[in-house]
Amino acid sequence: MSAAAALIDALRRGGLSVAGAESLTGGLLCAELTAVPGASEVVRGGVVAYATDLKSGLLGVDAGLLAEGGPVHPAVASAMADGVRYRLDADVGIATTGVAGPTPQGGAPVGRVYIAVSTPHVRRVEELTLPGDRAAIRAESVRRAIDLAASVL
């Protein structure tokens, strides 16, 4: 069973729903989750907030935080997970933000990624330093975000 299938199964067994907030992964997280048969029972949807202003406008990330620390920041990842959980009325929010390359962004090096999971009782953020090209960084970000969500459940 894939990690995504295991997460979908755990959510289903727990009677929980999930939503994703994505930046560098550009929808890959939700695509991975919805590729699992039966995902419609638990996946509420996703928000691809690739542009920094959309993180604030769509997900409620504090504009001051974005201006001060930039979009690649642990508090931004946490706020994205909280925001998507709230805005899409889900039990679990998963977020990805970071730099897939080819160049650094806002002082963050290529491969710097923050993933976050939010539930009503738990918020967890992880900083990742991922090797590889753009595709590898994005794919590994999705894999690790799914693993983090599974560990919270």
PDB file of C-alpha atoms in Angstrom:
ATOM      1  CA  MET A   1       0.000   0.000   0.000  1.00  0.00           C
ATOM      2  CA  SER A   2       1.357   3.425  -0.923  1.00  0.00           C
ATOM      3  CA  ALA A   3       1.878   6.098   1.723  1.00  0.00           C
ATOM      4  CA  ALA A   4      -0.974   8.115   0.199  1.00  0.00           C
ATOM      5  CA  ALA A   5      -3.288   5.100   0.301  1.00  0.00           C
ATOM      6  CA  ALA A   6      -2.325   4.420   3.912  1.00  0.00           C
ATOM      7  CA  LEU A   7      -3.064   8.045   4.831  1.00  0.00           C
ATOM      8  CA  ILE A   8      -6.430   7.969   3.049  1.00  0.00           C
ATOM      9  CA  ASP A   9      -7.256   4.723   4.874  1.00  0.00           C
ATOM     10  CA  ALA A  10      -6.273   6.202   8.265  1.00  0.00           C
ATOM     11  CA  LEU A  11      -8.386   9.284   7.609  1.00  0.00           C
ATOM     12  CA  ARG A  12     -11.351   7.151   6.545  1.00  0.00           C
ATOM     13  CA  ARG A  13     -11.058   4.923   9.635  1.00  0.00           C
ATOM     14  CA  GLY A  14     -10.876   8.013  11.853  1.00  0.00           C
ATOM     15  CA  GLY A  15     -13.814   9.727  10.186  1.00  0.00           C
ATOM     16  CA  LEU A  16     -11.541  12.649   9.287  1.00  0.00           C
ATOM     17  CA  SER A  17     -11.220  14.907   6.267  1.00  0.00           C
ATOM     18  CA  VAL A  18      -8.109  16.510   4.778  1.00  0.00           C
ATOM     19  CA  ALA A  19      -7.228  19.550   2.672  1.00  0.00           C
ATOM     20  CA  GLY A  20      -3.938  20.667   1.155  1.00  0.00           C
ATOM     21  CA  ALA A  21      -2.295  24.076   0.842  1.00  0.00           C
ATOM     22  CA  GLU A  22       0.506  23.985  -1.674  1.00  0.00           C
ATOM     23  CA  SER A  23       3.130  26.337  -2.943  1.00  0.00           C
ATOM     24  CA  LEU A  24       6.229  24.684  -4.425  1.00  0.00           C
ATOM     25  CA  THR A  25       4.376  21.413  -5.043  1.00  0.00           C
ATOM     26  CA  GLY A  26       1.806  23.157  -7.255  1.00  0.00           C
ATOM     27  CA  GLY A  27      -0.990  20.641  -6.756  1.00  0.00           C
ATOM     28  CA  LEU A  28       1.117  17.468  -6.663  1.00  0.00           C
ATOM     29  CA  LEU A  29       0.100  16.730  -3.068  1.00  0.00           C
ATOM     30  CA  CYS A  30      -3.619  16.791  -3.843  1.00  0.00           C
ATOM     31  CA  ALA A  31      -2.998  14.852  -7.046  1.00  0.00           C
ATOM     32  CA  GLU A  32      -1.204  12.139  -5.067  1.00  0.00           C
ATOM     33  CA  LEU A  33      -4.007  11.947  -2.520  1.00  0.00           C
ATOM     34  CA  THR A  34      -6.813  11.940  -5.065  1.00  0.00           C
ATOM     35  CA  ALA A  35      -5.110   9.227  -7.132  1.00  0.00           C
ATOM     36  CA  VAL A  36      -6.137   6.806  -4.366  1.00  0.00           C
ATOM     37  CA  PRO A  37      -9.470   5.076  -5.037  1.00  0.00           C
ATOM     38  CA  GLY A  38     -12.020   6.255  -2.479  1.00  0.00           C
ATOM     39  CA  ALA A  39     -10.172   9.509  -1.759  1.00  0.00           C
ATOM     40  CA  SER A  40     -13.383  11.443  -2.324  1.00  0.00           C
ATOM     41  CA  GLU A  41     -14.608  10.169   1.037  1.00  0.00           C
ATOM     42  CA  VAL A  42     -11.948  12.179   2.901  1.00  0.00           C
ATOM     43  CA  VAL A  43     -10.257  14.740   0.614  1.00  0.00           C
ATOM     44  CA  ARG A  44     -12.033  18.102   0.795  1.00  0.00           C
ATOM     45  CA  GLY A  45      -9.807  19.855  -1.749  1.00  0.00           C
ATOM     46  CA  GLY A  46      -6.729  21.965  -2.087  1.00  0.00           C
ATOM     47  CA  VAL A  47      -5.447  25.466  -2.618  1.00  0.00           C
ATOM     48  CA  VAL A  48      -2.413  26.122  -4.779  1.00  0.00           C
ATOM     49  CA  ALA A  49      -1.143  29.434  -3.468  1.00  0.00           C
ATOM     50  CA  TYR A  50       1.982  29.678  -5.584  1.00  0.00           C
ATOM     51  CA  ALA A  51       2.169  33.480  -5.503  1.00  0.00           C
ATOM     52  CA  THR A  52       3.033  35.006  -2.129  1.00  0.00           C
ATOM     53  CA  ASP A  53       0.019  37.332  -2.064  1.00  0.00           C
ATOM     54  CA  LEU A  54      -2.327  34.356  -2.454  1.00  0.00           C
ATOM     55  CA  LYS A  55      -0.959  32.809   0.733  1.00  0.00           C
ATOM     56  CA  SER A  56      -2.405  35.801   2.533  1.00  0.00           C
ATOM     57  CA  GLY A  57      -5.521  36.349   0.439  1.00  0.00           C
ATOM     58  CA  LEU A  58      -6.677  32.733   0.121  1.00  0.00           C
ATOM     59  CA  LEU A  59      -5.197  31.076   3.203  1.00  0.00           C
ATOM     60  CA  GLY A  60      -5.126  33.908   5.728  1.00  0.00           C
ATOM     61  CA  VAL A  61      -1.357  33.913   6.268  1.00  0.00           C
ATOM     62  CA  ASP A  62      -0.428  37.161   8.018  1.00  0.00           C
ATOM     63  CA  ALA A  63       0.815  39.649   5.405  1.00  0.00           C
ATOM     64  CA  GLY A  64       3.313  41.050   7.913  1.00  0.00           C
ATOM     65  CA  LEU A  65       4.830  37.609   8.417  1.00  0.00           C
ATOM     66  CA  LEU A  66       5.171  37.175   4.661  1.00  0.00           C
ATOM     67  CA  ALA A  67       6.731  40.623   4.274  1.00  0.00           C
ATOM     68  CA  GLU A  68       9.159  40.071   7.131  1.00  0.00           C
ATOM     69  CA  GLY A  69      10.179  36.447   6.689  1.00  0.00           C
ATOM     70  CA  GLY A  70       9.169  35.663   3.128  1.00  0.00           C
ATOM     71  CA  PRO A  71       7.094  32.722   1.948  1.00  0.00           C
ATOM     72  CA  VAL A  72       9.713  30.085   2.808  1.00  0.00           C
ATOM     73  CA  HIS A  73       9.381  30.098   6.575  1.00  0.00           C
ATOM     74  CA  PRO A  74       8.163  27.588   9.179  1.00  0.00           C
ATOM     75  CA  ALA A  75       5.487  29.943  10.508  1.00  0.00           C
ATOM     76  CA  VAL A  76       4.173  30.430   6.964  1.00  0.00           C
ATOM     77  CA  ALA A  77       3.882  26.661   6.473  1.00  0.00           C
ATOM     78  CA  SER A  78       2.022  26.346   9.770  1.00  0.00           C
ATOM     79  CA  ALA A  79      -0.322  29.216   8.913  1.00  0.00           C
ATOM     80  CA  MET A  80      -0.994  27.709   5.485  1.00  0.00           C
ATOM     81  CA  ALA A  81      -1.966  24.376   7.085  1.00  0.00           C
ATOM     82  CA  ASP A  82      -4.219  26.154   9.585  1.00  0.00           C
ATOM     83  CA  GLY A  83      -5.715  28.330   6.872  1.00  0.00           C
ATOM     84  CA  VAL A  84      -6.591  25.520   4.485  1.00  0.00           C
ATOM     85  CA  ARG A  85      -8.064  23.461   7.313  1.00  0.00           C
ATOM     86  CA  TYR A  86     -10.271  26.377   8.302  1.00  0.00           C
ATOM     87  CA  ARG A  87     -11.180  27.636   4.814  1.00  0.00           C
ATOM     88  CA  LEU A  88     -11.987  24.186   3.407  1.00  0.00           C
ATOM     89  CA  ASP A  89     -13.633  22.937   6.611  1.00  0.00           C
ATOM     90  CA  ALA A  90     -11.282  19.961   6.998  1.00  0.00           C
ATOM     91  CA  ASP A  91     -10.089  18.116  10.083  1.00  0.00           C
ATOM     92  CA  VAL A  92      -6.494  17.961   8.839  1.00  0.00           C
ATOM     93  CA  GLY A  93      -4.568  20.585   6.873  1.00  0.00           C
ATOM     94  CA  ILE A  94      -1.324  19.774   5.095  1.00  0.00           C
ATOM     95  CA  ALA A  95       0.933  22.501   3.677  1.00  0.00           C
ATOM     96  CA  THR A  96       4.076  22.752   1.563  1.00  0.00           C
ATOM     97  CA  THR A  97       6.227  25.801   0.925  1.00  0.00           C
ATOM     98  CA  GLY A  98       9.822  26.040  -0.197  1.00  0.00           C
ATOM     99  CA  VAL A  99      12.296  26.446  -3.021  1.00  0.00           C
ATOM    100  CA  ALA A 100      12.429  23.812  -5.752  1.00  0.00           C
ATOM    101  CA  GLY A 101      14.850  25.779  -7.887  1.00  0.00           C
ATOM    102  CA  PRO A 102      16.522  26.436 -10.130  1.00  0.00           C
ATOM    103  CA  THR A 103      17.554  29.511  -8.099  1.00  0.00           C
ATOM    104  CA  PRO A 104      17.304  30.527  -4.426  1.00  0.00           C
ATOM    105  CA  GLN A 105      14.305  32.589  -3.337  1.00  0.00           C
ATOM    106  CA  GLY A 106      14.210  35.305  -0.679  1.00  0.00           C
ATOM    107  CA  GLY A 107      17.422  34.127   0.953  1.00  0.00           C
ATOM    108  CA  ALA A 108      16.329  30.478   1.072  1.00  0.00           C
ATOM    109  CA  PRO A 109      18.521  28.010  -0.815  1.00  0.00           C
ATOM    110  CA  VAL A 110      17.271  25.537  -3.383  1.00  0.00           C
ATOM    111  CA  GLY A 111      15.993  22.491  -1.529  1.00  0.00           C
ATOM    112  CA  ARG A 112      14.810  24.360   1.583  1.00  0.00           C
ATOM    113  CA  VAL A 113      11.266  23.214   2.229  1.00  0.00           C
ATOM    114  CA  TYR A 114       8.814  23.508   5.097  1.00  0.00           C
ATOM    115  CA  ILE A 115       5.949  21.087   5.449  1.00  0.00           C
ATOM    116  CA  ALA A 116       3.225  21.421   8.040  1.00  0.00           C
ATOM    117  CA  VAL A 117       0.227  19.557   9.364  1.00  0.00           C
ATOM    118  CA  SER A 118      -2.563  21.116  11.381  1.00  0.00           C
ATOM    119  CA  THR A 119      -5.405  19.476  13.282  1.00  0.00           C
ATOM    120  CA  PRO A 120      -7.595  20.950  16.024  1.00  0.00           C
ATOM    121  CA  HIS A 121      -5.165  19.460  18.574  1.00  0.00           C
ATOM    122  CA  VAL A 122      -1.762  19.256  16.871  1.00  0.00           C
ATOM    123  CA  ARG A 123       0.399  21.534  14.741  1.00  0.00           C
ATOM    124  CA  ARG A 124       3.651  20.189  13.437  1.00  0.00           C
ATOM    125  CA  VAL A 125       6.182  21.763  11.087  1.00  0.00           C
ATOM    126  CA  GLU A 126       9.322  20.208   9.643  1.00  0.00           C
ATOM    127  CA  GLU A 127      12.220  21.892   7.889  1.00  0.00           C
ATOM    128  CA  LEU A 128      13.708  19.876   5.065  1.00  0.00           C
ATOM    129  CA  THR A 129      16.896  20.316   3.082  1.00  0.00           C
ATOM    130  CA  LEU A 130      16.331  18.238  -0.020  1.00  0.00           C
ATOM    131  CA  PRO A 131      18.845  17.342  -2.712  1.00  0.00           C
ATOM    132  CA  GLY A 132      18.191  16.943  -6.396  1.00  0.00           C
ATOM    133  CA  ASP A 133      16.628  18.814  -9.229  1.00  0.00           C
ATOM    134  CA  ARG A 134      13.309  20.622  -9.222  1.00  0.00           C
ATOM    135  CA  ALA A 135      11.240  17.500  -9.920  1.00  0.00           C
ATOM    136  CA  ALA A 136      13.014  15.487  -7.211  1.00  0.00           C
ATOM    137  CA  ILE A 137      12.569  18.238  -4.604  1.00  0.00           C
ATOM    138  CA  ARG A 138       8.876  18.578  -5.374  1.00  0.00           C
ATOM    139  CA  ALA A 139       8.258  14.822  -5.342  1.00  0.00           C
ATOM    140  CA  GLU A 140      10.127  14.340  -2.064  1.00  0.00           C
ATOM    141  CA  SER A 141       8.237  17.267  -0.518  1.00  0.00           C
ATOM    142  CA  VAL A 142       4.948  15.516  -1.294  1.00  0.00           C
ATOM    143  CA  ARG A 143       6.194  12.203   0.071  1.00  0.00           C
ATOM    144  CA  ARG A 144       7.427  13.773   3.293  1.00  0.00           C
ATOM    145  CA  ALA A 145       4.236  15.838   3.770  1.00  0.00           C
ATOM    146  CA  ILE A 146       2.143  12.669   3.491  1.00  0.00           C
ATOM    147  CA  ASP A 147       4.441  10.907   5.966  1.00  0.00           C
ATOM    148  CA  LEU A 148       4.153  13.829   8.407  1.00  0.00           C
ATOM    149  CA  ALA A 149       0.365  13.787   8.194  1.00  0.00           C
ATOM    150  CA  ALA A 150       0.332  10.026   8.809  1.00  0.00           C
ATOM    151  CA  SER A 151       2.586  10.443  11.854  1.00  0.00           C
ATOM    152  CA  VAL A 152       0.204  13.024  13.343  1.00  0.00           C
ATOM    153  CA  LEU A 153      -2.767  10.678  12.953  1.00  0.00           C
TER     154      LEU A 153
END
